[in-house]
CSV table of C-alpha atoms in Angstrom, one decimal:
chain,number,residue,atom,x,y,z
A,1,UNK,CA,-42.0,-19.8,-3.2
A,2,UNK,CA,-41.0,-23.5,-2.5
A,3,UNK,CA,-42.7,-25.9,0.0
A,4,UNK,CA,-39.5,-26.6,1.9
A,5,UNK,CA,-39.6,-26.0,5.7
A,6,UNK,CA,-36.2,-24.9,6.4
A,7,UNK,CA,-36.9,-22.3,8.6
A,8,UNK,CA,-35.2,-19.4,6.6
A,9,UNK,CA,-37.1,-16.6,5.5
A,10,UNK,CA,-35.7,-15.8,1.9
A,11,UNK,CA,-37.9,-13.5,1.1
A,12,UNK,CA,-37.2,-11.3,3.9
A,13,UNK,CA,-33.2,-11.7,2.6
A,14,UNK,CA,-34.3,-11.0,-0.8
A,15,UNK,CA,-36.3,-8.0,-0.7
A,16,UNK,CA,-33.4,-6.6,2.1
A,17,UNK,CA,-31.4,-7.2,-0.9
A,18,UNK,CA,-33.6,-5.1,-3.0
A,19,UNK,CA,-34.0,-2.5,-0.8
A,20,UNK,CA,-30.1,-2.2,0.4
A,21,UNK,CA,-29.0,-2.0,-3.5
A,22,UNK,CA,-30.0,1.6,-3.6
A,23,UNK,CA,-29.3,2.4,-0.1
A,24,UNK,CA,-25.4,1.1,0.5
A,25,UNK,CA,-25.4,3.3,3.3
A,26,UNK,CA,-27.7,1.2,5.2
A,27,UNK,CA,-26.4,-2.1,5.0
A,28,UNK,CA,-23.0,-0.3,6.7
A,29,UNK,CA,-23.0,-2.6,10.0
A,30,UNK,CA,-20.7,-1.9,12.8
A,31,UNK,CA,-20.2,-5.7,15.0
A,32,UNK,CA,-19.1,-4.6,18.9
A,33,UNK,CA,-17.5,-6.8,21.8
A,34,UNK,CA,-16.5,-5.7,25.0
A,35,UNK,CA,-13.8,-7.7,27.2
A,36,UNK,CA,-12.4,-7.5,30.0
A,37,UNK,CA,-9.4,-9.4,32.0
A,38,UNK,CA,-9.8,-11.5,34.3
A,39,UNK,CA,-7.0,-12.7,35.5
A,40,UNK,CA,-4.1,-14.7,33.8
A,41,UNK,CA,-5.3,-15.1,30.3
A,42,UNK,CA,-8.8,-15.1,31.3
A,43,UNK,CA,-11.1,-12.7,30.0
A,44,UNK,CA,-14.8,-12.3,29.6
A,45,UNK,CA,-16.7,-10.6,26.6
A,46,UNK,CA,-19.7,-9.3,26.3
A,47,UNK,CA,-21.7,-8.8,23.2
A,48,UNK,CA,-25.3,-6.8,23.1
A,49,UNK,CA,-25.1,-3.8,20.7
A,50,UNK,CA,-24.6,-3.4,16.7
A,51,UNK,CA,-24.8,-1.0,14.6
A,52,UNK,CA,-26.6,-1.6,11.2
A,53,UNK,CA,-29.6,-0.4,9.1
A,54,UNK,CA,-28.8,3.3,10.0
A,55,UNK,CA,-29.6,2.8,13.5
A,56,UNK,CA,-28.7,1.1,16.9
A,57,UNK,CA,-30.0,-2.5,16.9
A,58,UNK,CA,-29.5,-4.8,19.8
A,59,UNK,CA,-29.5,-8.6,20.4
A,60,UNK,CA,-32.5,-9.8,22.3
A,61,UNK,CA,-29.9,-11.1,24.9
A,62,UNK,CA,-26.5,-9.8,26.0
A,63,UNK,CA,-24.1,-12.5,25.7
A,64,UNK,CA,-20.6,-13.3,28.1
A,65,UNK,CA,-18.1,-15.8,26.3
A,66,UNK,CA,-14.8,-16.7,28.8
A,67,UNK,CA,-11.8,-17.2,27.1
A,68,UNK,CA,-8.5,-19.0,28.8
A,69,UNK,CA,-5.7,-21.1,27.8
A,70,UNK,CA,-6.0,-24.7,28.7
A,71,UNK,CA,-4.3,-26.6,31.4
A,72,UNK,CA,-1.3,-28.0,29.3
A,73,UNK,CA,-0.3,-23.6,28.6
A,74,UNK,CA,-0.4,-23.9,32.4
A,75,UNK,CA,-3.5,-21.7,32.4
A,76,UNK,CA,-6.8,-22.4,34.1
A,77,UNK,CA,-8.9,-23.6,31.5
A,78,UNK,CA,-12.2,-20.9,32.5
A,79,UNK,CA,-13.3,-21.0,29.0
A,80,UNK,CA,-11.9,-22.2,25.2
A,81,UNK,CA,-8.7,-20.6,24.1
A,82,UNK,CA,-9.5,-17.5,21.7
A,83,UNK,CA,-8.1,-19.3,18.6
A,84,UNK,CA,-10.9,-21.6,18.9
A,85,UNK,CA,-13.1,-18.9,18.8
A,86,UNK,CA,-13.1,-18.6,14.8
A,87,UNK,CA,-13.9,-22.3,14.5
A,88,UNK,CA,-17.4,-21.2,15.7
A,89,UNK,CA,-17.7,-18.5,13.7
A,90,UNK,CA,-16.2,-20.0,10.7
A,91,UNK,CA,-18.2,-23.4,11.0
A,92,UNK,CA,-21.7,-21.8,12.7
A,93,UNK,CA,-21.1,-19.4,9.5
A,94,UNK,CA,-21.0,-21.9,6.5
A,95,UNK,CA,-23.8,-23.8,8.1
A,96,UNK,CA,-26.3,-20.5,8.3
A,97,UNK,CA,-25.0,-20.6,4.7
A,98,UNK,CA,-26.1,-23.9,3.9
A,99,UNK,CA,-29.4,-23.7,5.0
A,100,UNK,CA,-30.4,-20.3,3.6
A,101,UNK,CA,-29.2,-21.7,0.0
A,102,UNK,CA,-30.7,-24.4,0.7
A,103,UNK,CA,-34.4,-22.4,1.4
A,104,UNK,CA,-33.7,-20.4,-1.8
A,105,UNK,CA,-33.1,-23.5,-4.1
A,106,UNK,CA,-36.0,-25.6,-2.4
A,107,UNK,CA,-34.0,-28.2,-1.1
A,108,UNK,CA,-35.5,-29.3,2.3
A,109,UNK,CA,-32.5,-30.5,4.9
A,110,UNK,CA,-32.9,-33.0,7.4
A,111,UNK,CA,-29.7,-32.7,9.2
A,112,UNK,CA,-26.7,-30.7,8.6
A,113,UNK,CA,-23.2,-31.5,11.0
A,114,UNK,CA,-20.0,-30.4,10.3
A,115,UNK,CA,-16.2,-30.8,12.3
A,116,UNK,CA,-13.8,-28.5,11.9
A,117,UNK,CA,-10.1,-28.6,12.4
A,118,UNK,CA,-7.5,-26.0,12.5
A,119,UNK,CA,-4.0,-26.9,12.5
A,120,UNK,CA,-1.6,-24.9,14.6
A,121,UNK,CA,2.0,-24.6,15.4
A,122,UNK,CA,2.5,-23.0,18.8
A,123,UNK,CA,6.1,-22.7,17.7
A,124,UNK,CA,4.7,-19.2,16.4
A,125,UNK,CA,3.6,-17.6,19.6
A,126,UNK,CA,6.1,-19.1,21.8
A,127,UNK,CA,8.5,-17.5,19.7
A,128,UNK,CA,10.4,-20.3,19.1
A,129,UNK,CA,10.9,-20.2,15.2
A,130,UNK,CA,10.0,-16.3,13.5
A,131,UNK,CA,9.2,-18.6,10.4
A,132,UNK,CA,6.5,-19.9,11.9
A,133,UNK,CA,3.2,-17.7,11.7
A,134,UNK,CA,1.1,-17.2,14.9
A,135,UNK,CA,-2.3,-18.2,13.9
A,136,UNK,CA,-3.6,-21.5,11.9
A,137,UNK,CA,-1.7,-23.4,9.4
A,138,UNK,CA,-5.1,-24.5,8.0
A,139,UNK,CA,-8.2,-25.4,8.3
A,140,UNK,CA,-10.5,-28.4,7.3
A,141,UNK,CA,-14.1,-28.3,7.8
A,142,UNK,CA,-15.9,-31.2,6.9
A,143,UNK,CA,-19.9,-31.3,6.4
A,144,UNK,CA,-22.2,-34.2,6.2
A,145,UNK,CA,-25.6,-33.5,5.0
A,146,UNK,CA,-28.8,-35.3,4.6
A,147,UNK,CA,-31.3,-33.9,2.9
A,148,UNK,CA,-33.6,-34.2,-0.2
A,149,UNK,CA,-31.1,-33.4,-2.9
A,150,UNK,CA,-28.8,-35.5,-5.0
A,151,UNK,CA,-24.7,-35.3,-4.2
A,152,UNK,CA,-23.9,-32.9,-6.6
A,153,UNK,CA,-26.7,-30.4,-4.9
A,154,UNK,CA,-25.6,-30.5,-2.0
A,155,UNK,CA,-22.0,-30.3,-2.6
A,156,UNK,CA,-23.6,-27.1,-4.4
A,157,UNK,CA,-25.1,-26.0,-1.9
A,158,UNK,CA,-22.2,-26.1,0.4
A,159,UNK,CA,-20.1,-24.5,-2.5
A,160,UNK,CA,-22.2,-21.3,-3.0
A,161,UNK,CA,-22.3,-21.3,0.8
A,162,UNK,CA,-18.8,-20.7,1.3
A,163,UNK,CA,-18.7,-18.3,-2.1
A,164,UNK,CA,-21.2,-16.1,0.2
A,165,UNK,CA,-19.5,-17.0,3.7
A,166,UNK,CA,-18.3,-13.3,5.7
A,167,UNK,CA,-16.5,-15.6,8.1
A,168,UNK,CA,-14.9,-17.6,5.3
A,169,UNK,CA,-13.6,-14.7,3.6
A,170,UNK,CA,-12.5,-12.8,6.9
A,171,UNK,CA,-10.4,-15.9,7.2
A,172,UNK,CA,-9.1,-16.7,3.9
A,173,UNK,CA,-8.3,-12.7,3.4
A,174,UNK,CA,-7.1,-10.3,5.2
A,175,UNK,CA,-8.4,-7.4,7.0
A,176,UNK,CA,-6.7,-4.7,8.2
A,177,UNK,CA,-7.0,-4.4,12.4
A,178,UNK,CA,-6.2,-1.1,14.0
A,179,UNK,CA,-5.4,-1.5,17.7
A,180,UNK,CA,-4.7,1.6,19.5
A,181,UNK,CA,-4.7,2.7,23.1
A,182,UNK,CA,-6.8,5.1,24.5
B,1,UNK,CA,11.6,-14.0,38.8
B,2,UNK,CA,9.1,-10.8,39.7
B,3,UNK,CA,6.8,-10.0,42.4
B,4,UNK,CA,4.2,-9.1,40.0
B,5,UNK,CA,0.9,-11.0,40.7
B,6,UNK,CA,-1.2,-10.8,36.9
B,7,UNK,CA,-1.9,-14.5,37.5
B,8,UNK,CA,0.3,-16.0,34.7
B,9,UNK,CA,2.6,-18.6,34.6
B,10,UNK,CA,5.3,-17.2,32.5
B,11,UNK,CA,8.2,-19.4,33.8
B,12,UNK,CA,6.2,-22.4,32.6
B,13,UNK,CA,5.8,-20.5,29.1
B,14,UNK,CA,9.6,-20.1,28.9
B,15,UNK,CA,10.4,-23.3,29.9
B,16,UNK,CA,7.6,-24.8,27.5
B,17,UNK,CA,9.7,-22.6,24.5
B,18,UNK,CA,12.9,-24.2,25.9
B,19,UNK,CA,11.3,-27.6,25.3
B,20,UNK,CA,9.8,-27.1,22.1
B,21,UNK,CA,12.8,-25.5,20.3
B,22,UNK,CA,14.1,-29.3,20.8
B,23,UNK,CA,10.6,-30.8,20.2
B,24,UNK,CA,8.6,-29.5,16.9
B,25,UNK,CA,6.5,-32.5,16.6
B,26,UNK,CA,4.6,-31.5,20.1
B,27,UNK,CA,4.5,-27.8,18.8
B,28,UNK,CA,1.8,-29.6,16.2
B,29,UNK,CA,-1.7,-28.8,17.6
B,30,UNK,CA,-5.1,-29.2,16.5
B,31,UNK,CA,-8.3,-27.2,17.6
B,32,UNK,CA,-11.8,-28.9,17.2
B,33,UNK,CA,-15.3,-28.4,16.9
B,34,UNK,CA,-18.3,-29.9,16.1
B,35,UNK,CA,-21.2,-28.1,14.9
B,36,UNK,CA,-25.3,-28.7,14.4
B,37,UNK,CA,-28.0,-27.1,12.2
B,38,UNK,CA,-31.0,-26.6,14.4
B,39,UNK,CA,-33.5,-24.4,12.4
B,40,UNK,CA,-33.4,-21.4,10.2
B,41,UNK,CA,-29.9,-20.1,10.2
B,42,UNK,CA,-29.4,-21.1,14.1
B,43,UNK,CA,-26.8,-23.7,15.2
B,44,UNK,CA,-25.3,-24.9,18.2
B,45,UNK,CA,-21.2,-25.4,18.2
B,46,UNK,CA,-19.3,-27.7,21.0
B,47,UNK,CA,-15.8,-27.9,21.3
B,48,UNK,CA,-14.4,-29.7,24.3
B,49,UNK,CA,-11.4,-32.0,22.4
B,50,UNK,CA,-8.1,-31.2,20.8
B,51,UNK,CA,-4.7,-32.3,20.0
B,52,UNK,CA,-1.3,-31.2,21.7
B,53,UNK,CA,2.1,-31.9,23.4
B,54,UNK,CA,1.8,-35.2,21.1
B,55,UNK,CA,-1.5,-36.8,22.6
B,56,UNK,CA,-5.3,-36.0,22.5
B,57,UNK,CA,-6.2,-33.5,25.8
B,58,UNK,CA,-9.3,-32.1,26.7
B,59,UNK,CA,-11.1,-29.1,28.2
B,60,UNK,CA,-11.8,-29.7,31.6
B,61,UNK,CA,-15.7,-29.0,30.6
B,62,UNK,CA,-17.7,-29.1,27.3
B,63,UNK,CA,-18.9,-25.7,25.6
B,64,UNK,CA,-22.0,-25.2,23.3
B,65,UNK,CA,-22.2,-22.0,21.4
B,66,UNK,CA,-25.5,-20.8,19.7
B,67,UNK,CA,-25.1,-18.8,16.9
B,68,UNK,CA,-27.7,-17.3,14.7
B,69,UNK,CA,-28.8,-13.5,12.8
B,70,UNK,CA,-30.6,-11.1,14.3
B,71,UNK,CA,-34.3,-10.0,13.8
B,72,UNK,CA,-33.0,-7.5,11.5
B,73,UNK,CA,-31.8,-10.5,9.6
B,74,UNK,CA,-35.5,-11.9,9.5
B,75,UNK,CA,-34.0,-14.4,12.1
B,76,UNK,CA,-34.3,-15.4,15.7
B,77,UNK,CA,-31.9,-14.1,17.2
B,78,UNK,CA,-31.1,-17.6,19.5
B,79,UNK,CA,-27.6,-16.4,19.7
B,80,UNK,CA,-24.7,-14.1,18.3
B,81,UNK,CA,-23.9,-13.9,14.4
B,82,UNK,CA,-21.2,-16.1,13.3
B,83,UNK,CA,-19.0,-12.9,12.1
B,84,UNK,CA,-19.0,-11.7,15.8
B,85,UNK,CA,-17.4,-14.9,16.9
B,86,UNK,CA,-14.1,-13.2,15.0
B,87,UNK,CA,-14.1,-10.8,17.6
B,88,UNK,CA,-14.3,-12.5,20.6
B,89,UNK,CA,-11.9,-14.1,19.6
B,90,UNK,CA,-9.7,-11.5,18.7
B,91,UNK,CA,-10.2,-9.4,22.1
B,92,UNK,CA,-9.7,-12.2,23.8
B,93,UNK,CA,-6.3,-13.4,22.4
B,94,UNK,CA,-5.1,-9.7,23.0
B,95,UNK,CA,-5.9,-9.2,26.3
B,96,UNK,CA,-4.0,-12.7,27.5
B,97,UNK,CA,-0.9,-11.6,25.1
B,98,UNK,CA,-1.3,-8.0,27.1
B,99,UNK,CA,-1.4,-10.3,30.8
B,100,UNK,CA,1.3,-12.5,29.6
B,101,UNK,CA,3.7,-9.8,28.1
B,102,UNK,CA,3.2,-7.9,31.3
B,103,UNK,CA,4.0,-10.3,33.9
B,104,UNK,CA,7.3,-11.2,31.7
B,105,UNK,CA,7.9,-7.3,32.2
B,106,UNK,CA,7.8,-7.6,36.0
B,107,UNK,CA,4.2,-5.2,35.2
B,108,UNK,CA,1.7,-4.9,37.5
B,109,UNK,CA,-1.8,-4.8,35.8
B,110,UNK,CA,-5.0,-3.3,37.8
B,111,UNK,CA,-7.8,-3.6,34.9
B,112,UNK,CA,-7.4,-4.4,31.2
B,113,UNK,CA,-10.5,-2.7,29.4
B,114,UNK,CA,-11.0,-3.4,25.6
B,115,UNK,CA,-13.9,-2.8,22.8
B,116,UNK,CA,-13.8,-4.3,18.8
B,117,UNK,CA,-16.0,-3.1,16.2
B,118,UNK,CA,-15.9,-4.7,12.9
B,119,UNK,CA,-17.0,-2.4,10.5
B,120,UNK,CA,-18.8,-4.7,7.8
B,121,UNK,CA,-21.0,-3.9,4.2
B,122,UNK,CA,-23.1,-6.8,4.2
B,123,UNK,CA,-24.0,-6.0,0.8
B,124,UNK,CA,-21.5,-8.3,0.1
B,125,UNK,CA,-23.1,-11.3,2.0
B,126,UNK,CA,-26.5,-10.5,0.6
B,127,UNK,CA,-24.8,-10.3,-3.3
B,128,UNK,CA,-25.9,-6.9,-3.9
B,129,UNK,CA,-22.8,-6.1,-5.5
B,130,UNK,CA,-19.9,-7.9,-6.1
B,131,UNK,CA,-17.2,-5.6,-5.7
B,132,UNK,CA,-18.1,-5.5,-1.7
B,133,UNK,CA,-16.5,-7.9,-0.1
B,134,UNK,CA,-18.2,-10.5,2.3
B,135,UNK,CA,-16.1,-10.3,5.8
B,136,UNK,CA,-15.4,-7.2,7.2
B,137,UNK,CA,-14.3,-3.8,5.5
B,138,UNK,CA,-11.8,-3.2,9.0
B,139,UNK,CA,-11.6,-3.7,12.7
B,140,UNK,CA,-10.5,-1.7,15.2
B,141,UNK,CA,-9.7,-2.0,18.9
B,142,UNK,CA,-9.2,0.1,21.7
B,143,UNK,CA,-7.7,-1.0,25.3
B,144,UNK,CA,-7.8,0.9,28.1
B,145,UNK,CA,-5.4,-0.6,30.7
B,146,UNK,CA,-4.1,0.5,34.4
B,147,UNK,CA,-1.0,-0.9,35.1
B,148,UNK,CA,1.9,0.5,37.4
B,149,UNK,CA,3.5,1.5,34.4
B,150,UNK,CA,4.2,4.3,32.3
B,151,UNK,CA,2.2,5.3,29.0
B,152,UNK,CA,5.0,4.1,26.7
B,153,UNK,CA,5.5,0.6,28.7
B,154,UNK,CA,1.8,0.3,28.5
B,155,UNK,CA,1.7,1.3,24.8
B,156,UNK,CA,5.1,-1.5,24.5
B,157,UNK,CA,2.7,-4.0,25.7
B,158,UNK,CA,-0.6,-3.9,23.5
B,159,UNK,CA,2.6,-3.5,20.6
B,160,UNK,CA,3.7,-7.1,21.9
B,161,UNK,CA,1.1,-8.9,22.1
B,162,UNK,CA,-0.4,-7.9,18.9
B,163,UNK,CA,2.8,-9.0,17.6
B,164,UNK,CA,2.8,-12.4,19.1
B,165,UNK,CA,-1.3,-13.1,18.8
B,166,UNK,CA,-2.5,-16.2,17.2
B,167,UNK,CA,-6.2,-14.4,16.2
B,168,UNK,CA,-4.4,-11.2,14.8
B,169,UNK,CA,-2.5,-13.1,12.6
B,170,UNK,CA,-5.4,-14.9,11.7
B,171,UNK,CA,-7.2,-12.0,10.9
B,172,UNK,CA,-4.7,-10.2,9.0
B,173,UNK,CA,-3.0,-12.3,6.9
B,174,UNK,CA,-4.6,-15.4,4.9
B,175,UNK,CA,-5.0,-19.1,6.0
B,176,UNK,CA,-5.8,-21.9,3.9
B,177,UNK,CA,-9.6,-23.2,4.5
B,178,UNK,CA,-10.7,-26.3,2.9
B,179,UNK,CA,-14.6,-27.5,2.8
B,180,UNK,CA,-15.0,-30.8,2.0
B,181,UNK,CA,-18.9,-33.0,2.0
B,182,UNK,CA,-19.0,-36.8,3.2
């Protein structure tokens, strides 16, 4: 393998790749939250358990994320609005990316930051205008890399990032979301 | 106005869509973050900043968010996986549409209880096939809720808020995502 020290264990991701083509039933993962309210728009969420490799698998940590709206919805502000939510997982997502393409083409990286904006119109859950959808216009996420690699590899690597993204896609196409009450 | 006590400020909502009907320009708003490859596949996410009601406001605190794979993954497990961001987010945004649409209602809620799974091939992610898709196959939540309400009113609710949520939209219908390097 390469003498990069990005910290990402492609073998492991290769061989799992090996391994899960002639067991698709295997690399069926379930992804869990819990939440509950608060008060007001505040909720917690918990996250501990999965689902994935034919068996229960668990985080080494169970994790509690508050949610609220901020002061100007005239909200408390306990925690980031939910929206904001998929700007982690959309930009925390690419950059896992970026670094795992970046151990598989022997690229080392020094630093890798990125912003990310997402553009809404709260016209759309107001209810003000039914043209205007509820969730983002857009989004922009910007990366600035430094690491041993010309421009074009590492606006490569970035590329074949997103090409391999889940959140990216999850975002840019849609899923179907059942929500039933029990 | 009700007697219901579910802690939201829905006469400031309605008078916020009074205001903005007039006032599209401060409907505009933009969500931030900024995010920071640490090792491996593990970075760290802040968001404190955004853009609204025509000026730049702020969280009354910072937020870092870890996010990394699991062991399974070959990884260390220093935080949640991106993907599962998406559904905090998503329970989230529900249960304050389900808060918000019941203290419009005149409502009473005693507990809101919700779980997400996101059922997700991550044969996709890994490229064992292409035909699998990289985000997830389906998601599908389940609320348990006590409210002094009937079935049907309590089933009108979750309907609602679905209806008016920024992350279902966002999860079920496309948005526009642009990656850029600088």
């Amino acid at each position: 393998m390469t003498a990069v020290a990005n910290g990402v264990n492609v073998q492991a991701l290769l061989d799992a790749r090996e391994v899960l083509k002639g067991a698709p039933e295997a690399a069926q993962f379930t992804w869990r939250a819990s939440s509950s309210w608060r008060n007001g728009v505040h909720s917690t969420t918990t996250i501990q358990n999965f689902f994935g490799l034919g068996e229960e698998q668990s985080h080494k940590a169970e994790t509690v994320f508050d949610a609220d709206h901020p002061a100007v919805f005239a909200a408390e502000d306990n925690g980031i609005t939910p929206i904001e939510y998929l700007l982690v997982g959309l930009t925390s997502c690419l950059t896992a990316g970026v670094a795992s393409v970046a151990q598989n083409r022997g690229i080392q990286l020094r630093s890798v930051e990125s912003t990310v904006e997402g553009h809404h119109d709260i016209r759309g859950i107001l209810g003000v205008d039914s043209d205007v959808r509820n969730g983002f216009n857009d989004i922009k996420v910007s990366f600035k890399i430094d690491a041993d690699a010309s421009k074009e590899e590492i606006e490569a690597l970035v590329a074949q990032s997103q090409k391999r993204s889940a959140v990216f896609d999850a975002l840019t196409n849609p899923t179907d979301v059942t929500v039933e009450v029990v």
